[in-house]
Coordinates of C-alpha atoms in Angstrom, one line a residue:
M1 CA 5.8 -14.1 59.5
S2 CA 2.3 -14.5 58.2
D3 CA 1.5 -16.0 54.8
I4 CA 1.3 -13.3 52.1
I5 CA 0.4 -15.4 49.0
Q6 CA -3.4 -15.8 48.4
L7 CA -5.7 -16.7 45.5
L8 CA -7.2 -13.9 43.6
P9 CA -11.0 -13.6 43.5
D10 CA -12.6 -14.8 40.3
H11 CA -13.8 -11.4 39.2
V12 CA -10.2 -10.0 39.7
A13 CA -8.7 -12.9 37.7
N14 CA -11.2 -12.3 34.9
Q15 CA -10.3 -8.7 34.7
I16 CA -6.6 -9.5 34.5
A17 CA -7.3 -12.0 31.7
A18 CA -9.5 -9.4 30.0
G19 CA -6.5 -7.2 29.8
E20 CA -4.8 -9.8 27.5
V21 CA -7.8 -11.0 25.5
V22 CA -9.8 -7.7 25.2
Q23 CA -7.5 -4.9 24.2
R24 CA -10.2 -2.8 22.3
P25 CA -13.7 -3.3 20.8
A26 CA -12.2 -5.0 17.8
S27 CA -10.9 -7.8 20.1
V28 CA -14.5 -8.5 21.2
V29 CA -15.7 -8.5 17.6
K30 CA -13.0 -11.1 16.7
E31 CA -13.9 -13.4 19.5
L32 CA -17.7 -13.3 19.0
L33 CA -17.4 -13.8 15.2
E34 CA -15.1 -16.8 15.7
N35 CA -17.5 -18.3 18.3
S36 CA -20.3 -18.0 15.7
I37 CA -18.1 -19.8 13.1
D38 CA -17.3 -22.6 15.5
A39 CA -21.1 -22.9 16.2
G40 CA -21.6 -23.9 12.5
A41 CA -23.4 -20.7 11.4
N42 CA -23.8 -19.9 7.8
T43 CA -25.2 -16.4 8.3
I44 CA -23.6 -14.0 10.7
K45 CA -24.8 -10.4 11.5
L46 CA -22.6 -7.8 13.2
I47 CA -24.2 -4.7 14.7
I48 CA -21.9 -1.9 16.0
K49 CA -22.8 1.4 17.7
D50 CA -20.3 4.2 18.5
A51 CA -17.4 2.1 17.2
G52 CA -18.2 -0.7 19.7
K53 CA -18.0 1.5 22.8
T54 CA -21.8 1.5 23.2
L55 CA -22.8 -1.8 21.6
I56 CA -21.3 -4.9 19.9
Q57 CA -23.9 -7.5 18.9
V58 CA -23.3 -10.7 16.9
I59 CA -26.3 -12.7 15.7
D60 CA -25.9 -16.1 14.1
N61 CA -28.0 -19.1 13.0
G62 CA -25.6 -21.7 14.5
K63 CA -26.6 -24.7 16.6
G64 CA -27.2 -22.7 19.8
M65 CA -26.7 -23.8 23.4
T66 CA -28.6 -25.6 26.2
V67 CA -29.4 -23.9 29.5
T68 CA -26.4 -25.5 31.2
D69 CA -24.0 -24.7 28.3
A70 CA -25.2 -21.1 28.2
R71 CA -24.5 -20.6 31.9
L72 CA -21.2 -22.5 31.9
S73 CA -19.9 -20.6 28.8
F74 CA -19.1 -17.6 31.0
E75 CA -16.9 -19.5 33.4
R76 CA -13.1 -19.4 32.9
H77 CA -11.5 -22.3 31.0
A78 CA -14.9 -23.7 30.1
T79 CA -14.8 -24.7 26.4
S80 CA -16.3 -27.3 24.1
K81 CA -13.3 -27.2 21.7
I82 CA -10.8 -29.4 23.4
R83 CA -10.9 -32.1 26.1
S84 CA -7.1 -32.9 26.8
A85 CA -3.7 -31.4 26.4
E86 CA -3.1 -33.5 23.3
D87 CA -5.9 -31.7 21.6
L88 CA -3.8 -28.5 21.5
F89 CA -1.7 -30.1 18.8
S90 CA -4.7 -30.9 16.5
I91 CA -6.9 -27.7 16.7
N92 CA -9.4 -27.3 14.0
T93 CA -11.5 -24.6 15.7
K94 CA -11.1 -20.8 16.2
G95 CA -11.2 -20.8 20.0
F96 CA -10.0 -23.3 22.5
R97 CA -8.9 -21.6 25.7
G98 CA -12.3 -20.8 27.2
E99 CA -11.3 -17.3 28.3
A100 CA -13.0 -15.0 25.8
L101 CA -16.6 -14.9 27.1
A102 CA -15.5 -14.9 30.8
S103 CA -13.1 -11.9 30.1
I104 CA -15.8 -10.0 28.1
A105 CA -18.4 -10.5 30.8
A106 CA -15.9 -9.2 33.5
I107 CA -15.7 -5.7 31.9
A108 CA -19.1 -5.2 30.2
H109 CA -22.8 -5.6 30.3
V110 CA -23.5 -8.8 28.4
E111 CA -26.9 -10.2 27.2
L112 CA -27.0 -13.7 25.7
K113 CA -30.0 -15.2 23.9
T114 CA -29.6 -18.7 22.5
K115 CA -31.8 -21.6 21.4
Q116 CA -31.1 -25.0 19.8
D117 CA -33.1 -26.4 16.9
G118 CA -36.1 -28.2 18.1
D119 CA -36.5 -26.4 21.4
E120 CA -39.6 -24.3 21.9
L121 CA -38.0 -21.6 24.0
G122 CA -34.5 -20.3 24.4
T123 CA -32.4 -19.0 27.2
L124 CA -31.7 -15.4 28.3
I125 CA -28.8 -14.5 30.6
E126 CA -27.8 -11.0 31.6
I127 CA -24.3 -10.4 33.2
E128 CA -22.7 -7.3 34.5
G129 CA -19.1 -7.4 35.6
S130 CA -19.0 -11.3 36.0
T131 CA -22.2 -11.2 38.1
V132 CA -25.3 -12.9 36.7
K133 CA -28.1 -10.4 37.1
H134 CA -30.9 -12.2 35.4
Q135 CA -31.6 -15.6 33.8
D136 CA -34.9 -16.6 32.2
V137 CA -36.5 -18.4 29.2
T138 CA -37.2 -16.3 26.2
V139 CA -38.6 -16.4 22.6
T140 CA -35.7 -16.2 20.2
P141 CA -34.9 -17.8 16.8
K142 CA -32.5 -20.7 16.4
G143 CA -28.9 -19.7 17.1
T144 CA -27.2 -17.3 19.4
S145 CA -27.4 -13.5 19.8
L146 CA -24.8 -12.0 22.1
S147 CA -24.8 -8.2 22.9
V148 CA -21.8 -6.5 24.6
K149 CA -22.7 -3.1 26.0
N150 CA -20.8 -0.4 27.8
L151 CA -17.3 -1.9 27.3
F152 CA -14.9 -1.2 30.2
F153 CA -17.6 0.3 32.2
N154 CA -15.9 -0.8 35.5
I155 CA -12.3 0.0 34.3
P156 CA -12.4 3.8 33.5
A157 CA -8.6 3.9 32.9
R158 CA -9.0 1.3 30.1
R159 CA -11.9 3.1 28.6
N160 CA -10.0 6.4 28.6
F161 CA -7.2 4.8 26.7
L162 CA -9.5 3.9 23.8
K163 CA -8.8 6.0 20.6
S164 CA -11.4 8.1 18.7
N165 CA -14.4 6.4 17.1
N166 CA -12.9 6.6 13.6
V167 CA -9.7 4.7 14.8
E168 CA -11.6 2.0 16.7
L169 CA -14.0 1.6 13.8
R170 CA -11.1 0.9 11.4
H171 CA -9.8 -1.8 13.8
I172 CA -13.2 -3.4 13.8
I173 CA -13.5 -3.3 10.0
D174 CA -10.0 -4.9 9.8
E175 CA -11.1 -7.8 12.1
F176 CA -14.3 -8.2 10.1
H177 CA -12.3 -8.4 6.8
R178 CA -10.0 -11.0 8.2
V179 CA -12.8 -13.3 9.4
A180 CA -15.0 -12.7 6.3
L181 CA -12.0 -13.5 3.9
A182 CA -11.2 -16.7 5.7
H183 CA -14.8 -18.0 5.3
P184 CA -16.3 -17.1 1.9
N185 CA -18.9 -19.9 2.5
I186 CA -20.5 -17.9 5.2
A187 CA -22.7 -14.8 4.6
F188 CA -21.7 -11.7 6.7
V189 CA -23.6 -8.5 7.3
M190 CA -22.2 -5.5 9.2
Y191 CA -24.1 -2.5 10.5
H192 CA -22.7 0.6 12.1
N193 CA -24.9 3.2 13.8
G194 CA -27.9 1.9 11.9
S195 CA -26.4 2.0 8.4
E196 CA -25.2 -1.1 6.4
S197 CA -21.5 -1.1 5.9
F198 CA -21.0 -4.6 4.4
N199 CA -23.3 -7.2 2.9
L200 CA -21.3 -10.2 1.8
P201 CA -23.3 -13.1 0.4
T202 CA -22.0 -16.7 0.3
S203 CA -19.6 -16.9 -2.7
N204 CA -16.3 -18.3 -3.9
Y205 CA -13.0 -16.8 -2.7
R206 CA -12.4 -14.5 -5.6
Q207 CA -15.9 -13.0 -5.3
R208 CA -15.4 -12.5 -1.6
V209 CA -12.2 -10.5 -2.2
V210 CA -14.0 -8.4 -4.8
N211 CA -17.1 -7.8 -2.6
I212 CA -14.8 -6.4 0.1
F213 CA -12.3 -4.4 -1.8
G214 CA -14.3 -3.2 -4.8
G215 CA -15.3 -4.3 -8.2
K216 CA -12.1 -3.2 -10.0
T217 CA -10.1 -5.5 -7.7
N218 CA -11.0 -8.5 -10.0
E219 CA -8.7 -7.3 -12.8
K220 CA -5.8 -7.0 -10.3
L221 CA -5.7 -10.6 -9.1
V222 CA -3.5 -13.4 -10.2
P223 CA -4.4 -16.9 -9.0
V224 CA -1.9 -18.9 -7.1
E225 CA -2.3 -22.7 -6.7
E226 CA 0.2 -25.2 -5.4
E227 CA 0.0 -28.5 -3.6
T228 CA 2.8 -30.5 -2.0
E229 CA 3.1 -33.1 0.7
V230 CA 4.0 -30.3 3.2
L231 CA 1.8 -27.4 2.2
K232 CA -1.2 -26.5 0.0
I233 CA -1.4 -22.9 -1.2
S234 CA -4.5 -21.3 -2.8
G235 CA -5.5 -17.7 -3.3
F236 CA -4.5 -14.7 -5.2
V237 CA -1.7 -12.1 -5.5
G238 CA -1.9 -8.7 -7.0
K239 CA -0.3 -7.6 -10.3
P240 CA 2.9 -5.5 -9.7
E241 CA 1.5 -2.4 -11.4
F242 CA -1.2 -2.3 -8.8
A243 CA 1.2 -2.4 -5.8
K244 CA 0.0 0.0 -3.0
R245 CA 1.7 2.4 -0.6
T246 CA 0.0 0.6 2.3
K247 CA -0.2 -3.0 3.6
N248 CA -4.0 -3.0 3.8
E249 CA -4.3 -5.8 1.3
Q250 CA -2.0 -8.4 2.7
F251 CA -3.6 -11.4 4.2
F252 CA -2.2 -14.8 5.3
F253 CA -4.5 -17.5 6.4
V254 CA -3.3 -20.8 7.9
N255 CA -6.0 -23.4 8.2
D256 CA -8.6 -20.6 7.8
R257 CA -7.1 -18.5 10.6
F258 CA -5.6 -15.1 9.9
I259 CA -1.9 -14.8 11.0
K260 CA 0.9 -12.3 10.9
S261 CA 4.3 -13.6 9.8
A262 CA 7.1 -11.3 8.8
Y263 CA 9.1 -14.3 7.6
L264 CA 6.5 -15.5 5.1
N265 CA 5.9 -11.9 4.1
H266 CA 9.5 -11.7 3.1
A267 CA 9.0 -14.7 0.8
I268 CA 6.3 -12.7 -1.1
N269 CA 8.5 -9.6 -1.3
S270 CA 11.4 -11.6 -2.7
A271 CA 9.1 -13.1 -5.4
Y272 CA 8.2 -9.5 -6.4
E273 CA 11.8 -8.4 -6.4
G274 CA 12.5 -6.2 -9.4
L275 CA 8.8 -5.9 -10.3
I276 CA 7.6 -3.2 -7.9
K277 CA 9.1 0.1 -6.7
D278 CA 10.7 0.7 -3.4
G279 CA 8.1 1.8 -0.8
S280 CA 5.3 -0.1 -2.5
Y281 CA 3.7 -3.3 -1.1
P282 CA 2.1 -6.1 -3.1
S283 CA -1.4 -7.3 -2.4
Y284 CA -2.0 -10.9 -1.6
F285 CA -4.8 -13.1 -0.2
L286 CA -3.3 -16.5 0.4
N287 CA -4.6 -19.6 2.2
L288 CA -2.1 -22.1 3.5
T289 CA -3.3 -25.5 4.5
V290 CA -0.9 -27.5 6.7
D291 CA -1.2 -30.4 9.1
P292 CA -2.4 -29.1 12.4
K293 CA 0.2 -31.2 14.2
T294 CA 3.0 -29.2 12.5
I295 CA 2.0 -25.8 13.9
D296 CA 1.6 -24.3 17.4
I297 CA -1.1 -21.7 17.8
N298 CA -1.0 -21.4 21.6
I299 CA 1.8 -18.9 21.8
H300 CA -0.1 -15.5 21.8
P301 CA -3.4 -14.4 23.4
T302 CA -4.7 -13.1 20.1
K303 CA -3.7 -16.3 18.2
T304 CA -2.4 -14.3 15.3
E305 CA 1.2 -15.7 15.6
I306 CA 2.0 -19.3 14.8
K307 CA 5.1 -21.4 15.1
F308 CA 5.9 -23.8 12.2
D309 CA 7.9 -26.9 12.4
D310 CA 9.8 -26.2 9.2
E311 CA 9.6 -22.5 8.2
H312 CA 12.4 -22.8 5.7
T313 CA 10.5 -25.3 3.5
L314 CA 7.3 -23.2 3.6
Y315 CA 9.4 -20.1 2.6
A316 CA 10.8 -21.8 -0.4
I317 CA 7.5 -23.3 -1.6
L318 CA 5.6 -20.1 -1.1
R319 CA 8.2 -17.9 -2.9
S320 CA 8.4 -20.3 -5.9
A321 CA 4.6 -20.7 -6.1
V322 CA 4.1 -16.9 -6.3
K323 CA 6.9 -16.4 -8.7
H324 CA 5.6 -19.2 -10.9
S325 CA 2.1 -17.6 -11.0
L326 CA 3.5 -14.2 -11.9
G327 CA 5.5 -15.8 -14.8
Q328 CA 2.7 -18.2 -15.9
F329 CA 0.2 -15.3 -16.4
N330 CA 2.9 -13.2 -18.2
I331 CA 3.1 -10.8 -15.3
A332 CA 6.8 -11.2 -14.8
P333 CA 9.3 -11.4 -17.8
V334 CA 10.5 -14.9 -18.5
L335 CA 13.9 -15.5 -20.2
D336 CA 13.9 -18.4 -22.6
F337 CA 17.1 -18.6 -24.6
D338 CA 15.9 -21.7 -26.7
R339 CA 13.0 -19.9 -28.1
D340 CA 13.3 -18.2 -31.5
N341 CA 11.1 -15.1 -31.9
N342 CA 11.3 -15.3 -35.7
L343 CA 9.1 -18.4 -35.6
D344 CA 6.2 -16.6 -33.8
T345 CA 3.1 -16.4 -35.9
P346 CA 1.2 -13.1 -35.8
Y347 CA -2.4 -13.4 -34.6
D348 CA -3.7 -12.0 -37.8
Y349 CA -2.4 -15.0 -39.7
K350 CA -4.1 -17.6 -37.4
N351 CA -7.1 -18.1 -39.7
K352 CA -5.4 -17.6 -43.1
G353 CA -5.0 -20.5 -45.5
V354 CA -1.8 -21.8 -47.0
S355 CA -1.0 -20.8 -50.6
S356 CA 2.0 -21.2 -52.9
P357 CA 4.1 -18.1 -53.3
S358 CA 4.1 -16.5 -56.8
V359 CA 7.4 -15.5 -58.4
E360 CA 7.9 -13.0 -61.2
V361 CA 11.0 -13.3 -63.5
D362 CA 12.3 -10.8 -66.1
R363 CA 13.5 -13.1 -68.8
S364 CA 14.8 -10.3 -71.0
F365 CA 17.3 -9.2 -68.3
N366 CA 21.0 -9.4 -69.4
P367 CA 23.6 -8.5 -66.8
F368 CA 26.4 -8.4 -69.5
Q369 CA 24.6 -5.8 -71.8
E370 CA 26.6 -2.5 -71.7
E371 CA 24.2 -0.1 -73.3
T372 CA 21.4 1.4 -71.3
R373 CA 18.2 -0.4 -71.9
T374 CA 14.9 1.5 -71.8
S375 CA 12.7 -0.4 -69.3
K376 CA 9.0 -0.4 -69.9
S377 CA 6.6 0.0 -67.1
N378 CA 5.9 -3.7 -66.7
H379 CA 9.7 -4.6 -66.6
I380 CA 11.5 -5.1 -63.3
G381 CA 15.1 -4.9 -64.6
A382 CA 17.2 -1.7 -64.5
S383 CA 20.3 -0.4 -66.2
Y384 CA 23.7 -1.6 -64.9
K385 CA 25.8 1.0 -66.7
K386 CA 28.4 2.5 -64.4
E387 CA 29.0 6.3 -64.3
P388 CA 32.6 7.3 -64.2
A389 CA 33.8 8.5 -60.8
A390 CA 34.2 12.3 -60.3
Q391 CA 37.7 13.7 -60.6
W392 CA 39.5 15.5 -57.9
E393 CA 39.6 18.7 -59.9
S394 CA 35.9 19.0 -59.6
L395 CA 36.3 20.0 -56.0
Y396 CA 37.5 23.4 -57.0
V397 CA 34.8 24.1 -59.6
G398 CA 33.1 27.4 -58.9
L399 CA 36.1 29.0 -57.0
E400 CA 37.3 30.8 -60.1
S401 CA 35.9 34.3 -60.4
K402 CA 36.8 37.5 -62.0
G403 CA 38.9 40.3 -60.5
T404 CA 37.6 41.9 -57.3
K405 CA 34.8 39.4 -56.9
T406 CA 37.2 36.7 -55.8
E407 CA 39.0 39.1 -53.4
R408 CA 35.7 40.2 -51.9
H409 CA 34.7 36.6 -51.4
F410 CA 37.7 35.6 -49.4
S411 CA 37.8 38.8 -47.4
E412 CA 34.4 38.0 -45.9
V413 CA 35.5 34.6 -44.6
E414 CA 36.0 34.5 -40.7
F415 CA 38.7 32.2 -39.4
E416 CA 38.6 30.4 -36.0
S417 CA 42.3 31.0 -35.4
E418 CA 41.7 34.8 -34.9
S419 CA 42.4 35.7 -31.3
E420 CA 40.0 37.5 -29.1
N421 CA 41.4 39.9 -26.5
T422 CA 39.2 39.4 -23.5
S423 CA 39.9 39.2 -19.9
L424 CA 39.2 35.8 -18.1
F425 CA 38.2 37.8 -15.0
S426 CA 36.0 40.4 -16.5
E427 CA 33.6 42.1 -14.1
D428 CA 30.4 40.9 -15.8
K429 CA 31.4 37.2 -15.8
L430 CA 32.6 37.5 -12.3
V431 CA 29.2 38.5 -11.1
E432 CA 27.5 35.8 -13.0
T433 CA 29.6 33.0 -11.6
T434 CA 29.3 34.1 -8.0
Q435 CA 27.8 31.2 -6.1
T436 CA 26.9 31.0 -2.4
T437 CA 25.3 27.5 -2.4
Y438 CA 26.6 24.1 -3.5
Q439 CA 24.8 20.7 -3.8
L440 CA 26.7 17.7 -2.3
L441 CA 25.7 14.2 -3.5
N442 CA 22.3 15.5 -4.6
K443 CA 21.3 15.3 -0.9
Y444 CA 22.8 18.2 1.0
I445 CA 23.0 21.9 0.2
I446 CA 26.1 23.7 1.5
S447 CA 25.9 27.4 2.0
T448 CA 28.5 29.9 3.3
I449 CA 27.7 32.1 6.3
K450 CA 29.7 34.7 8.2
S451 CA 30.8 32.3 10.9
G452 CA 31.7 29.4 8.6
M453 CA 29.5 27.0 6.7
M454 CA 25.9 25.6 6.9
I455 CA 25.0 22.1 5.6
L456 CA 21.2 21.7 4.9
D457 CA 19.3 18.4 4.2
Q458 CA 17.2 19.3 1.2
H459 CA 14.4 16.7 1.8
R460 CA 13.8 17.7 5.4
A461 CA 14.0 21.4 4.6
H462 CA 11.5 21.2 1.8
Q463 CA 9.2 19.2 4.2
R464 CA 9.2 22.0 6.7
I465 CA 8.5 24.6 4.0
L466 CA 5.6 22.7 2.5
Y467 CA 4.3 21.8 6.0
E468 CA 3.9 25.4 7.1
G469 CA 2.4 26.3 3.7
F470 CA -0.2 23.6 4.0
L471 CA -1.0 24.5 7.6
K472 CA -1.6 28.1 6.5
H473 CA -3.9 27.1 3.7
L474 CA -5.8 24.7 6.0
T475 CA -6.2 27.3 8.7
I476 CA -7.2 30.2 6.5
K477 CA -9.1 27.9 4.2
E478 CA -8.1 29.8 1.1
A479 CA -6.1 27.5 -1.1
V480 CA -5.3 27.9 -4.8
S481 CA -6.3 25.0 -7.0
Q482 CA -5.4 24.2 -10.6
Q483 CA -8.2 22.6 -12.7
L484 CA -7.6 19.4 -14.6
L485 CA -8.4 19.1 -18.3
F486 CA -10.0 15.7 -17.7
P487 CA -11.4 14.4 -14.3
L488 CA -9.1 12.0 -12.5
T489 CA -10.8 8.8 -11.2
L490 CA -9.3 6.8 -8.5
E491 CA -10.4 3.6 -6.8
F492 CA -10.2 2.8 -3.1
S493 CA -11.6 0.1 -0.7
L494 CA -14.6 0.9 1.5
S495 CA -12.5 1.5 4.6
E496 CA -10.2 3.7 2.6
M497 CA -13.2 5.6 1.2
E498 CA -14.5 6.3 4.8
L499 CA -11.2 7.8 5.7
L500 CA -11.2 10.0 2.6
L501 CA -14.7 11.2 3.4
Q502 CA -13.6 12.2 6.9
L503 CA -10.7 14.1 5.4
K504 CA -12.6 15.5 2.4
E505 CA -13.1 19.0 3.8
D506 CA -9.5 19.4 4.9
L507 CA -8.3 18.2 1.5
E508 CA -10.5 20.7 -0.2
H509 CA -8.8 23.5 1.9
T510 CA -5.5 22.4 0.5
G511 CA -6.6 22.7 -3.1
F512 CA -8.2 19.4 -4.0
V513 CA -11.6 19.7 -5.8
F514 CA -13.8 16.5 -5.7
S515 CA -16.7 16.1 -8.1
A516 CA -18.0 12.8 -6.9
F517 CA -17.7 10.1 -4.2
K518 CA -19.4 6.9 -5.4
D519 CA -19.0 3.4 -4.0
N520 CA -15.3 2.6 -4.4
T521 CA -14.3 5.6 -6.7
I522 CA -13.7 9.3 -6.3
S523 CA -13.5 11.9 -9.1
I524 CA -11.0 14.8 -8.8
T525 CA -11.3 17.8 -11.0
G526 CA -8.7 20.1 -9.3
V527 CA -5.5 19.6 -7.4
P528 CA -3.2 22.0 -5.4
V529 CA -0.8 24.2 -7.3
N530 CA 2.5 22.5 -8.1
V531 CA 1.1 19.1 -7.5
P532 CA 1.5 16.9 -10.7
E533 CA -1.5 14.8 -11.7
S534 CA 0.6 11.6 -11.6
E535 CA 1.4 12.2 -7.9
V536 CA -2.2 12.5 -6.7
S537 CA -2.8 8.8 -6.2
I538 CA 0.5 8.4 -4.4
I539 CA -0.3 11.4 -2.1
L540 CA -3.7 10.0 -1.2
E541 CA -2.4 6.5 -0.6
Q542 CA 0.4 7.9 1.6
L543 CA -2.2 10.0 3.5
I544 CA -4.3 6.9 4.2
S545 CA -1.3 5.0 5.4
D546 CA -0.3 7.9 7.7
V547 CA -3.8 8.2 9.2
E548 CA -4.0 4.5 9.8
Q549 CA -0.6 4.2 11.5
E550 CA -0.8 7.5 13.4
V551 CA -1.2 7.1 17.2
P552 CA -3.4 10.0 18.2
D553 CA -2.4 11.8 21.4
S554 CA -3.6 14.9 23.3
N555 CA -2.2 17.1 20.4
Y556 CA -3.8 15.0 17.7
S557 CA -5.2 17.0 14.9
A558 CA -6.4 15.8 11.5
T559 CA -5.3 19.1 10.0
D560 CA -1.7 18.7 11.3
L561 CA -1.6 15.1 10.2
L562 CA -2.8 16.0 6.7
A563 CA -0.2 18.7 6.4
K564 CA 2.6 16.4 7.6
S565 CA 1.6 13.6 5.1
M566 CA 1.3 15.9 2.1
S567 CA 4.6 17.6 2.8
K568 CA 6.3 14.2 3.1
S569 CA 4.8 13.0 -0.2
L570 CA 5.6 16.2 -2.2
A571 CA 9.0 17.2 -0.8
I572 CA 12.0 16.9 -3.1
K573 CA 13.7 13.5 -2.7
T574 CA 17.3 12.6 -1.9
G575 CA 19.1 12.3 -5.2
Q576 CA 17.2 15.1 -7.0
S577 CA 19.5 17.6 -8.6
L578 CA 18.8 21.3 -8.0
T579 CA 19.8 24.3 -10.0
K580 CA 21.6 27.2 -8.4
I581 CA 18.4 29.3 -8.3
E582 CA 16.5 26.4 -6.7
Q583 CA 19.1 25.9 -4.1
E584 CA 19.1 29.5 -3.1
H585 CA 15.3 29.6 -3.1
L586 CA 15.2 26.5 -0.8
V587 CA 17.6 28.1 1.7
N588 CA 15.8 31.4 1.7
S589 CA 12.3 29.8 2.1
L590 CA 13.5 27.6 4.9
F591 CA 14.7 30.6 7.0
A592 CA 11.4 32.3 6.3
C593 CA 9.7 29.5 8.3
K594 CA 8.7 29.8 11.9
E595 CA 10.6 26.7 12.9
P596 CA 13.4 26.3 10.3
S597 CA 15.7 24.1 12.5
V598 CA 13.5 21.0 12.6
S599 CA 11.3 19.1 10.1
P600 CA 7.6 18.3 10.7
T601 CA 8.7 15.1 12.3
N602 CA 11.1 16.9 14.7
R603 CA 14.3 15.9 12.8
V604 CA 17.2 18.3 12.3
T605 CA 17.1 20.2 9.0
F606 CA 20.6 21.8 9.0
I607 CA 23.8 22.0 10.9
T608 CA 26.5 24.7 11.0
M609 CA 30.3 24.4 11.2
S610 CA 32.3 27.4 12.3
V611 CA 35.8 28.5 11.2
D612 CA 37.1 27.4 14.6
D613 CA 35.8 23.9 13.8
F614 CA 37.8 23.8 10.6
D615 CA 40.9 25.2 12.4
K616 CA 40.8 22.3 14.9
K617 CA 40.7 19.8 12.1
F618 CA 44.0 21.2 10.7
M619 CA 45.8 21.3 14.1

């Protein structure tokens, strides 16, 4: 038999590697930003067009590259970060594999301009699909400018799998946030389709968080500082009352590298136990500094997962540090049984001087004096004379009367012992007590039908009712709105504001009325009918979460997603007690729907049990 194993060509191997390293435009943004940081840049500019599908350009003022380094940087496993296998256990740079640029160049049109400080001219290299098309000298400022155009131009299947521009842009903004938060000492600027999205100057960590997530974020932050032999923790956590419905503001950084860790996230959640509601997530921006030898970064292509030597110790330290900060800043209640509240001094008395108390004494007071003494206005004493107790005969005073007056008085008295001849099963009361629906465990509604019994899930049923109602309003575009007495002002991050701007028209068709969209705040003057004002922020946060987590398919529709999200937020919850009229109305409204059998998420809304099913149970 002939040999069948052969080496793959370089361009094929690069495309295979690109499938792991470059999953979407956000992956390219991450790799290029990290390369600029490793190059020692203190100013980085990111330019995006069409959510990265047309152009991704990163310009930095780093140390640049020589002609040889510029050409070699696009070869597989060519890197300046490590020299031997031992270096993998003491990594202090973002990249180290040498696969990113080779993978990007294999699936895009790449243009590189770079110049080192002191050189008169820089280097220009143009690559298409791993093939160098042009190399020349060029005039360029110090640093590196790398442009990635027409991503996945030679892999149409991968390009077709990309989501809409809005979805891809959100992923790019997420990567930009992660890199910018990890390096507040570097200035970042981001442009999308010619407009400036972010301009983050060099600042401290707190200012960087505020610049990204809005000015009002400052009042929500609680500092966390802890240093041990194993771990150093610095950063901020959010106050419990500002917990969100989404996980957009949860960031872990280990040695200035963004990571995802469900185990460490559980440590934060346990520190907030009892302080936030179910379904809400605390905000945190925490930097963990550990010995590079105690972690392994080389376990995932995106380098967002890390293995720790001793996770249990990190868990305990992180949990106690967060809990201590919440208690130290009076965010969490602290029990101190040795403290006497009576010894607390009011704040008003802080600046008051000490003076001797004055005592007034009535020297003429005689407790043994029997007669009543007339007290003057300036006397404090009072009479001690005792009044005789009332006799029992006084209870009957006033009952005596003359002749017929007494008889008329008692004849008008009605006694409870008089019997009332009424039927327990009178026709009127029988009609009133007739009930066809019953609520079980404040979760299910049981209704009798001709063939037997129907059991209905109240939450899913109400979701279906609201869903079809919202779809109708969104389609016809004639929703009824109730005006608020005072405008409601809500704050969101820049990425969340972009989402709401995209959904603004659809939200208005459901009944929302917006008066202003400014920076990080929106003003609402009207809400849909039957939507309480206190639920508005929850509905919008849930909507943002659903849009971010939704995986669009061929049937994707923003209108449908909006209707699903709002129906899920406003539907009656499990555990809510319903009156007889509400139960019957829910059942009737469900069967007036076009698809009463399933909820908007295709889950069963009711089941039926026939008389035969009951008979079988008793056999």
